[in-house]
mmCIF file of C-alpha atoms and ligand atoms in Angstrom:
data_model
loop_
_atom_site.group_PDB
_atom_site.id
_atom_site.type_symbol
_atom_site.label_atom_id
_atom_site.label_comp_id
_atom_site.label_asym_id
_atom_site.label_seq_id
_atom_site.Cartn_x
_atom_site.Cartn_y
_atom_site.Cartn_z
ATOM 1 C CA MET A 126 108.241 78.090 85.564
ATOM 2 C CA ASN A 127 106.285 81.151 86.692
ATOM 3 C CA GLU A 128 108.253 84.062 88.050
ATOM 4 C CA ILE A 129 107.992 84.518 91.831
ATOM 5 C CA LYS A 130 106.331 87.776 92.862
ATOM 6 C CA ILE A 131 107.801 89.166 96.047
ATOM 7 C CA PRO A 132 105.030 90.587 98.228
ATOM 8 C CA SER A 133 105.638 93.949 99.812
ATOM 9 C CA HIS A 134 104.070 92.984 103.147
ATOM 10 C CA ILE A 135 104.028 89.520 104.734
ATOM 11 C CA ALA A 136 102.286 89.010 108.079
ATOM 12 C CA ILE A 137 102.655 85.828 110.106
ATOM 13 C CA ILE A 138 100.731 84.323 113.008
ATOM 14 C CA MET A 139 103.494 82.246 114.548
ATOM 15 C CA ASP A 140 101.592 79.378 116.157
ATOM 16 C CA GLY A 141 102.483 75.923 117.458
ATOM 17 C CA ASN A 142 105.516 76.526 119.673
ATOM 18 C CA GLY A 143 103.861 74.724 122.583
ATOM 19 C CA ARG A 144 102.796 71.683 120.552
ATOM 20 C CA TRP A 145 106.239 71.491 118.929
ATOM 21 C CA ALA A 146 107.775 71.238 122.400
ATOM 22 C CA LYS A 147 105.152 68.796 123.727
ATOM 23 C CA GLU A 148 105.760 66.388 120.846
ATOM 24 C CA ARG A 149 109.404 66.282 121.884
ATOM 25 C CA GLY A 150 108.667 65.853 125.588
ATOM 26 C CA LEU A 151 110.006 69.335 126.261
ATOM 27 C CA ASN A 152 108.745 72.269 128.279
ATOM 28 C CA ARG A 153 106.641 74.811 126.296
ATOM 29 C CA THR A 154 109.395 77.384 126.831
ATOM 30 C CA ALA A 155 111.746 75.272 124.682
ATOM 31 C CA GLY A 156 109.230 75.755 121.855
ATOM 32 C CA HIS A 157 109.354 79.522 122.286
ATOM 33 C CA GLU A 158 113.181 79.490 122.250
ATOM 34 C CA GLU A 159 113.184 77.485 119.034
ATOM 35 C CA GLY A 160 110.470 79.822 117.707
ATOM 36 C CA ALA A 161 112.783 82.790 118.305
ATOM 37 C CA SER A 162 115.439 81.107 116.098
ATOM 38 C CA THR A 163 112.820 80.727 113.357
ATOM 39 C CA VAL A 164 112.014 84.443 113.707
ATOM 40 C CA ARG A 165 115.680 85.237 113.024
ATOM 41 C CA LYS A 166 115.898 82.808 110.078
ATOM 42 C CA ILE A 167 112.694 83.960 108.333
ATOM 43 C CA THR A 168 113.405 87.664 108.976
ATOM 44 C CA THR A 169 116.865 87.426 107.425
ATOM 45 C CA TYR A 170 115.478 85.494 104.475
ATOM 46 C CA CYS A 171 112.709 88.055 103.855
ATOM 47 C CA ALA A 172 115.299 90.851 104.026
ATOM 48 C CA ASN A 173 117.425 89.058 101.425
ATOM 49 C CA ILE A 174 114.605 88.503 98.921
ATOM 50 C CA GLY A 175 113.393 92.126 99.078
ATOM 51 C CA VAL A 176 110.245 91.992 101.211
ATOM 52 C CA LYS A 177 109.481 95.476 102.576
ATOM 53 C CA TYR A 178 107.510 94.623 105.745
ATOM 54 C CA LEU A 179 107.413 91.430 107.806
ATOM 55 C CA THR A 180 104.882 91.720 110.628
ATOM 56 C CA LEU A 181 105.062 88.979 113.259
ATOM 57 C CA TYR A 182 102.486 88.269 115.976
ATOM 58 C CA ALA A 183 104.758 87.843 118.978
ATOM 59 C CA PHE A 184 102.421 88.594 121.907
ATOM 60 C CA SER A 185 98.688 89.256 121.788
ATOM 61 C CA THR A 186 96.471 91.229 124.177
ATOM 62 C CA GLU A 187 95.016 87.813 125.125
ATOM 63 C CA ASN A 188 98.398 86.152 125.832
ATOM 64 C CA TRP A 189 98.464 87.704 129.347
ATOM 65 C CA GLU A 190 95.985 84.942 130.287
ATOM 66 C CA ARG A 191 98.756 82.316 130.009
ATOM 67 C CA PRO A 192 100.412 80.951 133.167
ATOM 68 C CA LYS A 193 102.475 83.644 134.907
ATOM 69 C CA LEU A 194 105.726 81.745 134.439
ATOM 70 C CA GLU A 195 105.198 81.409 130.685
ATOM 71 C CA VAL A 196 104.378 85.131 130.352
ATOM 72 C CA GLU A 197 107.513 86.001 132.330
ATOM 73 C CA PHE A 198 109.580 83.696 130.169
ATOM 74 C CA LEU A 199 108.236 85.298 126.970
ATOM 75 C CA MET A 200 109.024 88.798 128.285
ATOM 76 C CA LYS A 201 112.605 87.797 129.126
ATOM 77 C CA LEU A 202 113.013 86.014 125.797
ATOM 78 C CA LEU A 203 111.835 89.105 123.909
ATOM 79 C CA GLU A 204 114.210 91.394 125.737
ATOM 80 C CA LYS A 205 117.122 88.984 125.302
ATOM 81 C CA TYR A 206 116.264 88.537 121.629
ATOM 82 C CA LEU A 207 116.097 92.269 120.878
ATOM 83 C CA LYS A 208 119.404 92.984 122.628
ATOM 84 C CA LYS A 209 121.183 90.133 120.867
ATOM 85 C CA GLU A 210 119.542 90.898 117.540
ATOM 86 C CA LEU A 211 120.738 94.484 117.161
ATOM 87 C CA GLU A 212 123.896 93.296 115.404
ATOM 88 C CA VAL A 213 121.854 91.111 113.005
ATOM 89 C CA TYR A 214 119.468 93.996 112.217
ATOM 90 C CA ILE A 215 122.307 96.382 111.409
ATOM 91 C CA LYS A 216 124.285 93.788 109.412
ATOM 92 C CA ASN A 217 121.219 93.007 107.263
ATOM 93 C CA ASN A 218 119.987 96.630 106.979
ATOM 94 C CA ILE A 219 116.777 95.703 108.860
ATOM 95 C CA LYS A 220 114.675 98.358 110.557
ATOM 96 C CA PHE A 221 112.818 97.297 113.709
ATOM 97 C CA LYS A 222 109.382 98.558 114.694
ATOM 98 C CA ALA A 223 106.937 97.510 117.400
ATOM 99 C CA ILE A 224 103.153 97.791 117.162
ATOM 100 C CA GLY A 225 100.623 97.283 119.950
ATOM 101 C CA ASP A 226 99.985 98.885 123.304
ATOM 102 C CA LEU A 227 103.478 98.855 124.788
ATOM 103 C CA SER A 228 102.482 100.668 127.993
ATOM 104 C CA ARG A 229 101.773 97.377 129.831
ATOM 105 C CA PHE A 230 105.370 96.145 129.469
ATOM 106 C CA SER A 231 108.112 96.707 132.068
ATOM 107 C CA LYS A 232 110.058 99.953 131.781
ATOM 108 C CA SER A 233 113.147 97.938 130.925
ATOM 109 C CA LEU A 234 111.467 96.117 128.001
ATOM 110 C CA GLN A 235 109.927 99.400 126.789
ATOM 111 C CA LYS A 236 113.403 100.948 126.793
ATOM 112 C CA THR A 237 114.928 98.015 124.892
ATOM 113 C CA ILE A 238 112.141 98.301 122.305
ATOM 114 C CA SER A 239 112.601 102.051 121.797
ATOM 115 C CA ASP A 240 116.428 101.751 121.772
ATOM 116 C CA THR A 241 116.204 99.067 119.083
ATOM 117 C CA GLU A 242 113.804 101.220 117.042
ATOM 118 C CA LYS A 243 116.134 104.222 117.330
ATOM 119 C CA LYS A 244 119.335 102.337 116.550
ATOM 120 C CA THR A 245 117.859 100.678 113.462
ATOM 121 C CA SER A 246 116.017 103.759 112.203
ATOM 122 C CA VAL A 247 118.770 104.402 109.630
ATOM 123 C CA CYS A 248 118.302 100.952 108.040
ATOM 124 C CA THR A 249 116.582 101.021 104.669
ATOM 125 C CA GLY A 250 115.909 97.353 103.861
ATOM 126 C CA LEU A 251 113.207 95.171 105.395
ATOM 127 C CA THR A 252 111.200 96.523 108.327
ATOM 128 C CA GLN A 253 110.600 93.777 110.873
ATOM 129 C CA VAL A 254 107.450 94.668 112.780
ATOM 130 C CA LEU A 255 106.788 92.839 116.038
ATOM 131 C CA ALA A 256 103.198 92.907 117.250
ATOM 132 C CA LEU A 257 103.528 93.134 121.040
ATOM 133 C CA ASN A 258 100.572 93.277 123.404
ATOM 134 C CA TYR A 259 98.766 93.653 120.117
ATOM 135 C CA GLY A 260 95.096 93.134 119.393
ATOM 136 C CA SER A 261 93.439 94.537 116.310
ATOM 137 C CA LYS A 262 90.276 95.673 118.090
ATOM 138 C CA ASN A 263 92.415 97.469 120.687
ATOM 139 C CA GLU A 264 94.438 99.125 117.888
ATOM 140 C CA ILE A 265 91.302 100.319 116.070
ATOM 141 C CA ILE A 266 89.809 101.748 119.291
ATOM 142 C CA ARG A 267 93.079 103.585 120.045
ATOM 143 C CA ALA A 268 93.095 104.906 116.465
ATOM 144 C CA ILE A 269 89.511 106.207 116.759
ATOM 145 C CA LYS A 270 90.377 107.965 120.036
ATOM 146 C CA LYS A 271 93.378 109.578 118.346
ATOM 147 C CA LEU A 272 91.212 110.633 115.407
ATOM 148 C CA ASN A 273 88.834 112.351 117.848
ATOM 149 C CA GLU A 274 91.670 114.041 119.734
ATOM 150 C CA LEU A 275 93.057 115.408 116.466
ATOM 151 C CA ASN A 276 89.563 116.446 115.441
ATOM 152 C CA LEU A 277 89.983 114.674 112.113
ATOM 153 C CA GLU A 278 87.165 113.691 109.798
ATOM 154 C CA VAL A 279 86.387 109.961 109.829
ATOM 155 C CA THR A 280 87.807 108.749 106.514
ATOM 156 C CA GLU A 281 89.722 105.583 105.606
ATOM 157 C CA GLU A 282 92.863 107.614 105.034
ATOM 158 C CA ASN A 283 92.658 109.462 108.363
ATOM 159 C CA LEU A 284 91.883 106.304 110.325
ATOM 160 C CA GLU A 285 94.835 104.535 108.673
ATOM 161 C CA SER A 286 97.091 107.406 109.651
ATOM 162 C CA CYS A 287 96.151 106.773 113.309
ATOM 163 C CA LEU A 288 96.725 103.002 113.271
ATOM 164 C CA ASP A 289 99.974 101.571 114.672
ATOM 165 C CA THR A 290 100.828 100.564 111.101
ATOM 166 C CA ALA A 291 100.553 104.151 109.745
ATOM 167 C CA GLY A 292 102.714 104.585 106.670
ATOM 168 C CA MET A 293 102.866 100.849 105.922
ATOM 169 C CA ASN A 294 100.974 99.260 103.071
ATOM 170 C CA ASP A 295 98.278 96.643 103.761
ATOM 171 C CA VAL A 296 99.164 92.961 104.127
ATOM 172 C CA ASP A 297 99.698 91.076 100.843
ATOM 173 C CA VAL A 298 100.334 87.613 102.289
ATOM 174 C CA LEU A 299 99.030 86.355 105.635
ATOM 175 C CA ILE A 300 100.449 83.084 106.915
ATOM 176 C CA ARG A 301 99.342 81.109 109.969
ATOM 177 C CA THR A 302 101.272 78.059 111.086
ATOM 178 C CA SER A 303 100.188 75.011 113.126
ATOM 179 C CA GLY A 304 96.940 74.135 111.362
ATOM 180 C CA GLU A 305 94.647 76.685 113.029
ATOM 181 C CA VAL A 306 92.468 78.559 110.543
ATOM 182 C CA ARG A 307 91.518 81.860 112.146
ATOM 183 C CA LEU A 308 92.748 85.458 112.401
ATOM 184 C CA SER A 309 92.813 85.749 116.211
ATOM 185 C CA ASN A 310 92.341 89.532 116.294
ATOM 186 C CA TYR A 311 95.369 90.112 114.042
ATOM 187 C CA LEU A 312 95.566 93.094 111.654
ATOM 188 C CA LEU A 313 91.830 92.955 110.861
ATOM 189 C CA TRP A 314 91.926 96.269 108.979
ATOM 190 C CA GLN A 315 95.248 95.655 107.243
ATOM 191 C CA ASN A 316 94.278 92.127 106.090
ATOM 192 C CA ALA A 317 91.290 93.437 104.100
ATOM 193 C CA TYR A 318 92.660 92.079 100.799
ATOM 194 C CA ALA A 319 95.400 89.734 102.007
ATOM 195 C CA GLU A 320 95.949 86.387 100.333
ATOM 196 C CA MET A 321 95.817 83.852 103.152
ATOM 197 C CA PHE A 322 97.869 80.713 103.646
ATOM 198 C CA PHE A 323 97.441 78.159 106.421
ATOM 199 C CA THR A 324 100.028 75.464 106.997
ATOM 200 C CA LYS A 325 100.054 72.557 109.456
ATOM 201 C CA THR A 326 103.767 73.102 110.163
ATOM 202 C CA TYR A 327 104.518 74.262 113.707
ATOM 203 C CA TRP A 328 106.294 77.634 113.796
ATOM 204 C CA PRO A 329 109.669 76.266 115.038
ATOM 205 C CA ASP A 330 109.771 73.997 111.946
ATOM 206 C CA PHE A 331 108.737 76.684 109.441
ATOM 207 C CA SER A 332 111.460 77.103 106.828
ATOM 208 C CA GLU A 333 112.627 79.240 103.926
ATOM 209 C CA THR A 334 111.631 76.351 101.600
ATOM 210 C CA GLU A 335 108.043 76.409 102.836
ATOM 211 C CA LEU A 336 107.915 80.198 102.565
ATOM 212 C CA ASN A 337 109.111 79.869 98.956
ATOM 213 C CA GLU A 338 106.314 77.383 98.239
ATOM 214 C CA ILE A 339 103.790 79.875 99.634
ATOM 215 C CA LEU A 340 105.287 82.702 97.549
ATOM 216 C CA SER A 341 105.124 80.520 94.474
ATOM 217 C CA GLU A 342 101.407 79.882 95.139
ATOM 218 C CA PHE A 343 100.876 83.612 95.862
ATOM 219 C CA SER A 344 102.444 84.462 92.497
ATOM 220 C CA LYS A 345 99.803 82.336 90.739
ATOM 221 C CA ARG A 346 96.841 83.945 92.504
ATOM 222 C CA GLU A 347 94.968 86.651 90.689
ATOM 223 C CA ARG A 348 94.260 89.561 93.028
ATOM 224 C CA ARG A 349 91.237 91.572 91.956
ATOM 225 C CA PHE A 350 90.689 93.753 95.044
ATOM 226 C CA GLY A 351 86.940 93.556 94.509
ATOM 227 C CA GLY A 352 87.164 94.306 90.788
ATOM 228 C CA ILE A 353 86.724 91.781 87.969
HETATM 229 C C1 LIG B 1014 102.221 80.650 119.688
HETATM 230 O O1 LIG B 1014 102.569 79.364 120.067
HETATM 231 C C2 LIG B 1014 103.290 81.568 119.932
HETATM 232 C C3 LIG B 1014 103.236 82.646 120.761
HETATM 233 C C4 LIG B 1014 102.073 82.987 121.573
HETATM 234 C C5 LIG B 1014 104.332 83.559 120.927
HETATM 235 C C6 LIG B 1014 105.226 83.731 119.755
HETATM 236 C C7 LIG B 1014 106.589 83.783 120.277
HETATM 237 C C8 LIG B 1014 107.689 83.378 119.612
HETATM 238 C C9 LIG B 1014 107.683 82.926 118.216
HETATM 239 C C10 LIG B 1014 109.005 83.351 120.278
HETATM 240 C C11 LIG B 1014 109.494 84.654 120.725
HETATM 241 C C12 LIG B 1014 109.421 85.716 119.707
HETATM 242 C C13 LIG B 1014 110.397 86.595 119.480
HETATM 243 C C14 LIG B 1014 110.190 87.668 118.506
HETATM 244 C C15 LIG B 1014 111.681 86.517 120.146
HETATM 245 P P1 LIG B 1014 101.722 78.688 121.199
HETATM 246 O O2 LIG B 1014 102.468 78.828 122.462
HETATM 247 O O3 LIG B 1014 100.341 79.236 121.206
HETATM 248 O O4 LIG B 1014 101.727 77.195 120.702
HETATM 249 P P2 LIG B 1014 100.566 76.118 120.938
HETATM 250 O O5 LIG B 1014 99.331 76.659 120.278
HETATM 251 O O6 LIG B 1014 101.101 74.908 120.258
HETATM 252 O O7 LIG B 1014 100.425 75.957 122.406
#
C-alpha cells in the first residue's frame, strides 16, 4: 500500500447542509447545526494527523443574500460555536484564525472572533482558518489597496503578504462537498496549484473515512507545478 502524504494545507467548501436537512424533512438550520458538528470532527482529525492549515468556507460575501432568519441563525451558530469550541482548540493545540472582511459582523461576534484568536495564539498544532464574510475577489482588492497604501512594488511576494492568508502556504488539497463542481470565489489565488476533489456527500455526512480516501488519492497524484 502507498504511504499517505499529509498535505500541509487543506481547504474545504462545506456545501449541502440545506439539502441534507431537506432530505430528512428538517429545517435548513438543522443542517447547519449538524454541519457545525462535522466542522469539529474534521478539524480535530486534521489536527491529529498533522495537517498545518485547515481553511473552511463558513460564510461567503454572497451568503448575505440568504433569508434574514437563516443569516441570523448562522451568525448565532458561529458565535455559539466559537465560545464552546475554545476548550476543544486548547485541548488539541489548535490555533484559530479568521479570514475575510470581518467589519460587517456585529461587534459581539467580532469580539468573540478576536478573543478566540488571542486565546489560541499560543497553540502550535493545526491552524483552523474560518473564512467569514469571505470572497476571494474582495480579498484581492483589499490586498491591492493595502499594497498601494504601503507603497510596495507589485510582486507576487508583496501581494501575498497583503492577503488575509499572509504567512500561510498555498492550498494543497481543495475539497468541495455536495456534488457542486465550482470554486465559488474561494481562495482563487491560493488554489493556483491545488489538487481538487469533489464529492457528492453532503457536508453533515462528510467523515474521517472519506477524508482518508481523498488523502490516499492525493498521495498518488503527481504534482508538477507547471514543470514536467
Ligand atoms: C453550505 O450549505 C453551507 C454554508 C453556506 C455555511 C457553512 C456553515 C456550516 C458548516 C455550519 C456552521 C459553521 C461553523 C464553523 C460553526 P448550504 O446551506 O448552501 O446547503 P445547500 O446548498 O444544500 O442549500
